[in-house]
XYZ file of C-alpha atoms in Angstrom:
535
model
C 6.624 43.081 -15.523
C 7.224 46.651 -13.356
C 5.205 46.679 -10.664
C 3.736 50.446 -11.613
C 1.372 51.260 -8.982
C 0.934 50.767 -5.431
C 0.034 47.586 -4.020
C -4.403 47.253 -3.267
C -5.093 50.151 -0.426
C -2.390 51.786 -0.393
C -1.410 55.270 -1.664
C -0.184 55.682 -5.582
C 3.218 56.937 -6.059
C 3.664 59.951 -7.481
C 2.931 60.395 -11.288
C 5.688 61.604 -13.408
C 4.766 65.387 -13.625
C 4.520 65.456 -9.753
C 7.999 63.699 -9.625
C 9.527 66.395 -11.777
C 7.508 69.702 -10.294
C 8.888 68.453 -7.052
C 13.071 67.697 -8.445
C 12.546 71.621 -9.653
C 10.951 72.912 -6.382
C 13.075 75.003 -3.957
C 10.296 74.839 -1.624
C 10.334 71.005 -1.529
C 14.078 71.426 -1.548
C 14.173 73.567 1.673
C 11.314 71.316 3.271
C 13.307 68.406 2.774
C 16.773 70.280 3.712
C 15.551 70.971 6.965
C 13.851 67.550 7.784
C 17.012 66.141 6.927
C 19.255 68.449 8.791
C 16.851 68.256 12.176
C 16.916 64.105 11.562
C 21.002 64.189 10.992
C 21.696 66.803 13.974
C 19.143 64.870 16.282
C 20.861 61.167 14.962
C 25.025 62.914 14.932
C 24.338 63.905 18.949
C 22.731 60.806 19.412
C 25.733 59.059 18.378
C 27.953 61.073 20.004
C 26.457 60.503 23.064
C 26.909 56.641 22.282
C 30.149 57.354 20.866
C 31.574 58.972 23.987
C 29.646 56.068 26.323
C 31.996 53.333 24.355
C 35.052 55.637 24.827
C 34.736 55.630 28.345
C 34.070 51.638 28.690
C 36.556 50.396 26.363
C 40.365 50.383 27.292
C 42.344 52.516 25.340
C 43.507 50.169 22.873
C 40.237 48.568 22.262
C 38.849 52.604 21.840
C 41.658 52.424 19.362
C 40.244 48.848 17.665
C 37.251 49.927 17.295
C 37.843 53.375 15.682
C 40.504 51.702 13.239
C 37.648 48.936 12.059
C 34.958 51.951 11.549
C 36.880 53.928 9.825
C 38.294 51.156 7.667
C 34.366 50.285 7.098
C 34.221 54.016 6.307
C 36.972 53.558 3.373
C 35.082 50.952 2.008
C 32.885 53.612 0.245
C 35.820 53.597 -1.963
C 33.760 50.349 -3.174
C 30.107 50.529 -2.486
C 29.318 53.072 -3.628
C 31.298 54.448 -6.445
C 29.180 57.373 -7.482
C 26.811 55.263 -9.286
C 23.625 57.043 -6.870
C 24.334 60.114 -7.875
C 24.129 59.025 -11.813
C 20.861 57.060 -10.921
C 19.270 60.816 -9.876
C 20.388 61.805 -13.130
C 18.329 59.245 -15.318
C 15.217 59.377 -12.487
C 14.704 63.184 -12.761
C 15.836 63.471 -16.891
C 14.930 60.293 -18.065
C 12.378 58.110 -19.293
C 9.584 57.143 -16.559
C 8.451 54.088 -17.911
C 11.976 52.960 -17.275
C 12.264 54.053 -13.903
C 11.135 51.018 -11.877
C 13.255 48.451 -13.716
C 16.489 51.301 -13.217
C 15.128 51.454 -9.473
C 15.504 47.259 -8.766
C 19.089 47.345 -11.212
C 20.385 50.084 -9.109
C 19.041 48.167 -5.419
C 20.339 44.925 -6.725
C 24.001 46.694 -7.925
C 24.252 48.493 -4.692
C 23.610 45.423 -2.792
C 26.562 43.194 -4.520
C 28.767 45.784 -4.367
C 28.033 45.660 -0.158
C 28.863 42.047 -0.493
C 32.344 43.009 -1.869
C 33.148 45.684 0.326
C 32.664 42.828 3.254
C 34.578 40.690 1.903
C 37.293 42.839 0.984
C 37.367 44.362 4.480
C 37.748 40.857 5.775
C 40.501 40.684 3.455
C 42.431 43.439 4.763
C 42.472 43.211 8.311
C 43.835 38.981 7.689
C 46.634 39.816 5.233
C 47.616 42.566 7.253
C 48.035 40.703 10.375
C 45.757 42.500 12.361
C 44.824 41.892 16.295
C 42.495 38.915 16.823
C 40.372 41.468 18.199
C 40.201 43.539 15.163
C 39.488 40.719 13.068
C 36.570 39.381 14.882
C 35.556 43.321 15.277
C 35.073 43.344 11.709
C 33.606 40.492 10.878
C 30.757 41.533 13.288
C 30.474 45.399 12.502
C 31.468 44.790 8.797
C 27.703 43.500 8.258
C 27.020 47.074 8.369
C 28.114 47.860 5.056
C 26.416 44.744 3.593
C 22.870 46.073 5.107
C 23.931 50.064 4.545
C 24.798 49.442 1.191
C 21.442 48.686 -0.289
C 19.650 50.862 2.608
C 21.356 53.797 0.596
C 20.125 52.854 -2.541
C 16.610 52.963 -1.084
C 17.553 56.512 0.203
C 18.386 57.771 -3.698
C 14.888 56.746 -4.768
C 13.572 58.949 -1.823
C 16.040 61.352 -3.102
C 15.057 61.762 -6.950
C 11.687 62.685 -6.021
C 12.201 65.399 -2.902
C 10.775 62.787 -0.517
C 13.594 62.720 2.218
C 11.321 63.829 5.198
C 10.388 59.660 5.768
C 14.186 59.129 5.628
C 15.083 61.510 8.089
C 12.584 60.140 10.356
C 13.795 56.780 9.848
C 17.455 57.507 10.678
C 16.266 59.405 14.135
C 14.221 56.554 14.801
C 17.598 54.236 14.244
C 19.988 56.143 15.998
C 17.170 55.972 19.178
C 17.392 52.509 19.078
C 20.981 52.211 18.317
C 21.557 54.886 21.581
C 19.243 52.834 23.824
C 21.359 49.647 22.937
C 24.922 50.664 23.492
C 23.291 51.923 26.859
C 22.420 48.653 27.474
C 25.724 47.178 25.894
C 28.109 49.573 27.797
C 26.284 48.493 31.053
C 26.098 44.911 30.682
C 29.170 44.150 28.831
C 31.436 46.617 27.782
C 33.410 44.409 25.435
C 34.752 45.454 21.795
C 33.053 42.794 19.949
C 29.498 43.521 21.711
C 29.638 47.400 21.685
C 29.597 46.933 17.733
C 26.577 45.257 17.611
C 24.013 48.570 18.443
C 25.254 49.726 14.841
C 24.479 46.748 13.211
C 20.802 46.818 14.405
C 20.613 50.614 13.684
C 21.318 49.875 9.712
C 18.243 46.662 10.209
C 15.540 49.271 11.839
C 16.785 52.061 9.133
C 16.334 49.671 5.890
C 13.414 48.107 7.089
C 11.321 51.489 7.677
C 12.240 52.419 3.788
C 11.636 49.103 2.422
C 8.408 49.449 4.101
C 7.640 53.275 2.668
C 9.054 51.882 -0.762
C 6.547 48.569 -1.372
C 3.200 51.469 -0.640
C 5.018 53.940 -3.225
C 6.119 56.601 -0.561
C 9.428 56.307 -2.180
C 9.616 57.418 -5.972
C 9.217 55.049 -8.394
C 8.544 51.207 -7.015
C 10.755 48.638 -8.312
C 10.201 46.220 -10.591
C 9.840 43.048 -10.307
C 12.551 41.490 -11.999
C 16.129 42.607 -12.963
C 17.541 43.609 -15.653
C 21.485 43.893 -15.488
C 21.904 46.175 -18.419
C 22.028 49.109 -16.709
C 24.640 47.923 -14.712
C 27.101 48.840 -17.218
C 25.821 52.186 -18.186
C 25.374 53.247 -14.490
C 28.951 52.302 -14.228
C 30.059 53.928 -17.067
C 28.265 56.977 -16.708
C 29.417 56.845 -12.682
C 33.419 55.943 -13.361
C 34.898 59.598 -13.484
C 33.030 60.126 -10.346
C 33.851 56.659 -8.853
C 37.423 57.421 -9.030
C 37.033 61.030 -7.653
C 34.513 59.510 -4.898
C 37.622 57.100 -4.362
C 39.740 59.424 -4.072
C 38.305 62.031 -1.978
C 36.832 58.788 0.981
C 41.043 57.779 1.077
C 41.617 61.481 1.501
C 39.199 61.621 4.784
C 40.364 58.590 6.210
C 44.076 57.883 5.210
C 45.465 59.596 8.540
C 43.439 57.234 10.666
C 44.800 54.010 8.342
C 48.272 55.771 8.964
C 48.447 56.088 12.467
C 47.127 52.257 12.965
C 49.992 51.283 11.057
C 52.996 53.360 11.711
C 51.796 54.934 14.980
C 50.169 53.312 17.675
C 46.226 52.537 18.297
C 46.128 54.736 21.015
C 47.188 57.668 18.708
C 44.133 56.049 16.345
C 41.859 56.684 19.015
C 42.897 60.050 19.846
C 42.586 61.366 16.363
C 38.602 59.425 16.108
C 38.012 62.078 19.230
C 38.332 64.942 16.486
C 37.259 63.023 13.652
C 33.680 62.911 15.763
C 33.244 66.607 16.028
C 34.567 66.770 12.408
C 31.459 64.826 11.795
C 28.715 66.750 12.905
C 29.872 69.538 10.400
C 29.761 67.060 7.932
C 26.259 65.533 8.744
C 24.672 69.183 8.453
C 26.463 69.657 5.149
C 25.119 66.697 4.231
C 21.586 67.270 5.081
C 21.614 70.310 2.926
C 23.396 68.737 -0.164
C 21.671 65.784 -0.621
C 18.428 67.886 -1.595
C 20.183 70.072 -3.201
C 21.692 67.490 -5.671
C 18.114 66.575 -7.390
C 17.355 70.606 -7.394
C 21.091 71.355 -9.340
C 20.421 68.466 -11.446
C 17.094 68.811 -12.396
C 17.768 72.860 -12.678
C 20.878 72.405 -15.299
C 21.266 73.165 -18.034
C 17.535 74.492 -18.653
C 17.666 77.067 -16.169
C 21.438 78.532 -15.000
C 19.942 81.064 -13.331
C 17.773 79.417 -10.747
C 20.779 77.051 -10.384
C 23.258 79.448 -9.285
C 20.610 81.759 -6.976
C 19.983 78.349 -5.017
C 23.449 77.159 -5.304
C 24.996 80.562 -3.995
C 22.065 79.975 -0.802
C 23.158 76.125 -0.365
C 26.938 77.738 -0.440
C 25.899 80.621 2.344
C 24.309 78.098 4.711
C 26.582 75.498 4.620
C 28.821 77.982 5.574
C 27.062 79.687 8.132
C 26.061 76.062 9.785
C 29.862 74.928 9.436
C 31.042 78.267 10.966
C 27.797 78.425 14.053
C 29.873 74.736 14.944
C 32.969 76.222 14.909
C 32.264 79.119 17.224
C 30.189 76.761 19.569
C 32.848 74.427 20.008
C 36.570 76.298 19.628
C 36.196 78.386 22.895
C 35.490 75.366 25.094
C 37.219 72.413 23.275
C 39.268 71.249 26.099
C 35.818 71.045 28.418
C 33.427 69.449 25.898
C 36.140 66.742 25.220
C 36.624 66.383 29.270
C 33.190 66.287 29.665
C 32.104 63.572 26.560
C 35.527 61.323 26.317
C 36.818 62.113 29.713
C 40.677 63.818 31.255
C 42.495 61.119 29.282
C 41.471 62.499 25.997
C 42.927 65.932 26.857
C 45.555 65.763 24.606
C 43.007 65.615 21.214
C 41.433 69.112 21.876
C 44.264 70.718 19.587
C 43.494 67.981 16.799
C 39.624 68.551 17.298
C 40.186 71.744 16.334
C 42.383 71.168 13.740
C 39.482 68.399 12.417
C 36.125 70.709 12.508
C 37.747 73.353 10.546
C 38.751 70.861 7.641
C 35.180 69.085 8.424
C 34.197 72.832 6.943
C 36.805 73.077 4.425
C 35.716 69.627 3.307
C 31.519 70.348 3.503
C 32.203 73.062 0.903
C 34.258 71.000 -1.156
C 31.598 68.353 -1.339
C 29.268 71.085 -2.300
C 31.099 72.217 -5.319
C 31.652 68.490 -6.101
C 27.949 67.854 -6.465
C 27.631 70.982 -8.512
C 30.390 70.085 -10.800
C 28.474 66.537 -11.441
C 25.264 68.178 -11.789
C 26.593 70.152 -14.348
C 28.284 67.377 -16.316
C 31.800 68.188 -15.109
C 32.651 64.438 -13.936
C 35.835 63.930 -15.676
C 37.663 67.173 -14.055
C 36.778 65.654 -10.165
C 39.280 62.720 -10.257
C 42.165 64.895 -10.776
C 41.214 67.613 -8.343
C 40.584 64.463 -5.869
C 43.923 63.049 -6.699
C 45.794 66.485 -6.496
C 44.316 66.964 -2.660
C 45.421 63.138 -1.902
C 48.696 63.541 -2.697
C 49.588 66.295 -0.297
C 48.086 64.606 2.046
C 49.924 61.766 1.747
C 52.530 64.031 1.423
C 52.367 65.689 4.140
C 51.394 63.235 6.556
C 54.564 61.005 6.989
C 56.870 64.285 8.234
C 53.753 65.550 9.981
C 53.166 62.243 12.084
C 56.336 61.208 12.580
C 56.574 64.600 14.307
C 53.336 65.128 16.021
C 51.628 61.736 15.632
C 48.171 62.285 15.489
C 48.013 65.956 15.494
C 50.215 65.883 12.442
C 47.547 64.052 10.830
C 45.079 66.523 11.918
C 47.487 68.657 10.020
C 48.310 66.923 7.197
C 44.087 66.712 6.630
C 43.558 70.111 7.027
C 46.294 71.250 4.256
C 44.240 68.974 1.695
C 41.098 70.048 2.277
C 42.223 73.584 1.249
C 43.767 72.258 -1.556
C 40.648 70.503 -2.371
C 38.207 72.860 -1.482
C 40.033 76.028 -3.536
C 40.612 73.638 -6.698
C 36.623 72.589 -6.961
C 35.642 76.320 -6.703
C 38.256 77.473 -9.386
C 37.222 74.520 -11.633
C 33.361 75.714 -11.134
C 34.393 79.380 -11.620
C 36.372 78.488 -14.900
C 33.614 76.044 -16.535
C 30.593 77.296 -15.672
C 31.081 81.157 -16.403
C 27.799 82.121 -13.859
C 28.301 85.694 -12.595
C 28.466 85.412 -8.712
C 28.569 81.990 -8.287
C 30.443 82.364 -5.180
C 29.485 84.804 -2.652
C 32.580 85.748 -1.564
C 32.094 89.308 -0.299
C 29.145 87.602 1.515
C 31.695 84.424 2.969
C 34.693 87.005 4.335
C 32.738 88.876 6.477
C 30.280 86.161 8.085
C 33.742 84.485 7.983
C 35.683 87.713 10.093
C 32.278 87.964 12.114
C 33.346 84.372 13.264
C 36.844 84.650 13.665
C 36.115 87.614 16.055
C 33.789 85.959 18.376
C 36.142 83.189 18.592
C 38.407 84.651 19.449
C 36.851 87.070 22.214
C 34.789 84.290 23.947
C 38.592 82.093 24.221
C 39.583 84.627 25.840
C 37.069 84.933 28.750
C 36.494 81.693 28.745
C 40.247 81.518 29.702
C 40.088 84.800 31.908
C 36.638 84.524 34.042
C 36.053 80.382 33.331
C 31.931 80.634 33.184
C 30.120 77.408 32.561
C 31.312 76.373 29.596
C 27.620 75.691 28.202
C 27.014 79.796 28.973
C 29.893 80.462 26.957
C 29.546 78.247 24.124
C 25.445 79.104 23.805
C 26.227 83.066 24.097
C 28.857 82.710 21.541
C 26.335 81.292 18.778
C 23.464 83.588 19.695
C 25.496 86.625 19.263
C 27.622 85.129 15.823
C 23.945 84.219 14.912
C 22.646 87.590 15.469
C 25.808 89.230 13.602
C 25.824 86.554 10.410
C 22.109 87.076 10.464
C 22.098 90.847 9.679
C 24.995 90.306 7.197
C 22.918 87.580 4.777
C 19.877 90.266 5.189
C 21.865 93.147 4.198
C 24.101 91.285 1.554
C 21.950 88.893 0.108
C 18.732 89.276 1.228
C 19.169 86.094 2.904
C 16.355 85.315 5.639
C 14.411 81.994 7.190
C 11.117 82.733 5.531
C 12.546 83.206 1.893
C 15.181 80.235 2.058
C 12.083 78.117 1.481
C 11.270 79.531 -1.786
C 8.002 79.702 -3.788
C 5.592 77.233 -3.443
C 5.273 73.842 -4.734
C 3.193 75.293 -7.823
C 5.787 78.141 -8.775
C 8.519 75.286 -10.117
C 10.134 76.216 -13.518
C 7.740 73.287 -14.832
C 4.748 75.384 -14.083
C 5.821 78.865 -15.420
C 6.654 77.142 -18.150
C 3.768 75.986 -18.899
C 1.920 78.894 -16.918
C -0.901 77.273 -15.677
C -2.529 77.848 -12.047
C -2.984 75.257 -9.656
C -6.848 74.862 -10.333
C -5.636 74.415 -14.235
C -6.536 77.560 -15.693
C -3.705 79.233 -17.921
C -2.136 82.145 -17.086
C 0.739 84.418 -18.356
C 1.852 87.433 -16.284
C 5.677 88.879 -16.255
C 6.691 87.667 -12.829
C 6.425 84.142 -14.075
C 7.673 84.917 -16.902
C 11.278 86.128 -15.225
C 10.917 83.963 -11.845
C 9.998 84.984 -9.005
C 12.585 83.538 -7.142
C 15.729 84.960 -9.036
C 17.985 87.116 -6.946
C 17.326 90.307 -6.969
């Protein structure tokens, strides 16, 4: 039996038309985009803040534990989660909605063994490699995260399939307050490796317990049913395996330096590189807070209507962009202050690989872009190779590279195959999908030189004059703002206001069908042709 209403007094979850008018709105798209990108900016400083806080309390080869157990938590991806959430969009937006509560609990209940056996293969690595006592018992604490995050992000993809991510951003900034407020309390009362884990334990138990919550009164998609039924287990997997191995692929690809340096480096070289690799992530937490909308949109968009898909694809492209490059310019000028001020003078010697890092955090945010394209659009099987192509000159690159320049040679060695990853996703999107300017790439260069110049002028009076380093770092954006911002107007036609779109009633599903919001039919030519194709 599917449970296919809301429980007594609560609200209904949205009926199947509303479902897919909202997968085809931009409007909902951009709503969601920037509740998610507020929530994830708001929740990445948060956790800086707490990141930096541990850094300081923790010796430096505890610093070093703990970034070598969270990033081999971070690898574990590799396992749970395989690509199979991205399929599961697939079938909610395209398929069947009688089906969709009983694909709902197969997909919660899948996710959720497959967090099981990341644990227990992450307790498997750190014994048969030998590791520190104090790594082991690290991970056995922290490692619950993945069992609890695992099925949490299942819950998210329901939110997902039906542009409903605003409760999901406000449940991760609610977590990361908590989480904050705890290592606060950890740092000061025992600033110990295995108790400074705990605070991001209980952020994944506050998270999954607001969206189980939003889930049971049908704020979340489709409700699951109320039973299993393991046969979609095999044809999520199948459907999921050419992007499981590319998903594979690409998680080693972020995180094999770290694994590298633990191993034939030194922890304290581990710890250096997580300095960068923190930056790196706040580039990738704003990519992904435009993305993950933007995968239901490309989906549910493809291959009905190519044109709407590449006009909000060539927008997602422009913005990750300009939010990647804004980053950049904020922090490049004043990298050796900002890592003073957060980690402290003994992390002076990461500001070159921080730099290093955020650029291939963009390089890599564009990548993942075109990766979610090519799924949408049916490409799976070509993303393992270009994964496994970028992996190998990494691992290439990075045994010369950090037996040279330890950890800045992995910095190195990362930033080489992100290029090689990002320029083989957009050729293998230029080559398949034949769209006339998919990429904006007159568009890219110069918001791209516009960037490179005011890098390079506020370095040099940051180095010349030495102002507050906030003054220069907040008059660098405004003025790359104000320069990027006239570009996209002049270029693209690229402002605020029209990122959002039509409204919620001017969806491909209604012109189709032409029919106002009160019901009556209607048929005029701007509906017809779209109203939101570029011009």
């Amino acid at each position: 039996m599917t449970a296919d209403a809301a429980p007594p007094g609560t609200d209904h979850p949205p009926g199947p038309s509303e479902s897919r008018s909202r997968a085809l709105s931009g409007r909902a798209a951009a709503n969601n985009t920037a509740a998610m990108l507020a929530s994830r900016i708001f929740a990445a400083v948060l956790g800086l803040l707490g990141t930096t806080l541990i850094a300081r309390a923790l010796p430096a080869v505890e610093w070093g534990y703990f970034s070598f157990v969270f990033g081999l938590l971070g690898m574990l991806a590799i396992i749970t989660d395989l690509g199979v959430g991205r399929a599961v969009i697939g079938k909610l937006v395209h398929g069947d909605p009688a089906e969709s509560a009983e694909i709902a609990t197969s997909f919660i209940m899948l996710r959720t063994v497959l967090g099981l056996l990341g644990y227990g293969l992450a307790m498997a690595y750190v014994f048969v490699l030998r590791c520190p006592p104090e790594v082991i018992a690290a991970t056995a604490i922290a490692g619950l995260v993945v069992v609890i995050a695992t099925p949490s992000h299942a819950l998210t993809v329901l939110f997902q399939s039906t542009m409903r991510l605003t409760l999901v951003a406000a449940a991760e900034a609610l977590a990361r307050t908590v989480q904050l407020a705890l290592t606060v309390v950890a740092v000061l009362w025992a600033p110990t490796l295995l108790v400074v884990v705990v605070p991001a334990l209980l952020y994944e138990v506050v998270a999954v317990t607001v969206k189980i919550v939003a889930v049971a009164r049908g704020h979340g998609g489709p409700v699951p049913a109320r039973h299993v039924e393991l046969r979609w287990w095999g044809e999520m997997l199948r459907e999921a395996l050419p992007l499981s191995i590319g998903l594979a692929l690409i998680i080693m690809l972020q995180k094999v330096g770290l694994l590298l340096l633990g191993h034939f480096d030194s922890f304290e070289s581990v710890g250096l590189f997580a300095v960068g690799m923190k930056f790196a992530d706040l580039v990738d937490t704003a990519a992904i807070a435009v993305v993950a909308p933007m995968t239901t949109l490309l989906i549910a968009l493809w291959p009905s209507d190519p044109d709407r898909f590449r006009h909000y694809f060539r927008r997602a492209t422009v913005a990750v962009i300009a939010l990647g490059l804004t980053a950049l310019v904020a922090f490049w000028p004043v990298a050796t202050q900002v890592v003073a001020l957060l980690f402290g003078p003994n992390f002076d010697a990461a500001v070159d690989a921080s730099r290093i890092q955020i650029v291939g955090g963009l390089l890599g945010a564009l990548a993942h872009l075109g990766l979610v394209a090519l799924m949408a659009t049916g490409r799976n099987h070509l993303i393992p190779w270009i994964a496994l192509a970028a992996l190998a000159v990494n691992l290439g690159a990075s045994w010369p590279l950090i037996s040279r320049l330890s950890f800045e040679g992995a910095a190195i060695a990362g930033l080489l195959a992100q290029v090689v990853l990002l320029v083989a996703v957009w050729l293998a999107l230029v080559l398949t999908l034949r769209l006339r300017r998919l990429v904006p790439i007159a568009t890219v260069a110069m918001i791209g030189g516009v960037a490179g110049v005011v890098i390079v002028a506020a370095t040099r009076i940051d180095q010349s004059w030495g102002p507050p380093w906030i003054l220069t770092s907040v008059a660098a954006c405004l003025i790359y703002l104000l320069l990027a911002g006239g570009i996209l107007r002049k270029t693209d036609g690229l402002t605020i206001r029209n990122l959002r779109g039509p409204k919620a009633d001017e969806t491909v599903a209604n012109r189709a069908s032409g029919v106002h919001r009160d019901g009556r039919h209607r048929d005029d030519a701007r509906l017809r042709t779209g109203a939101d194709h570029d011009e």
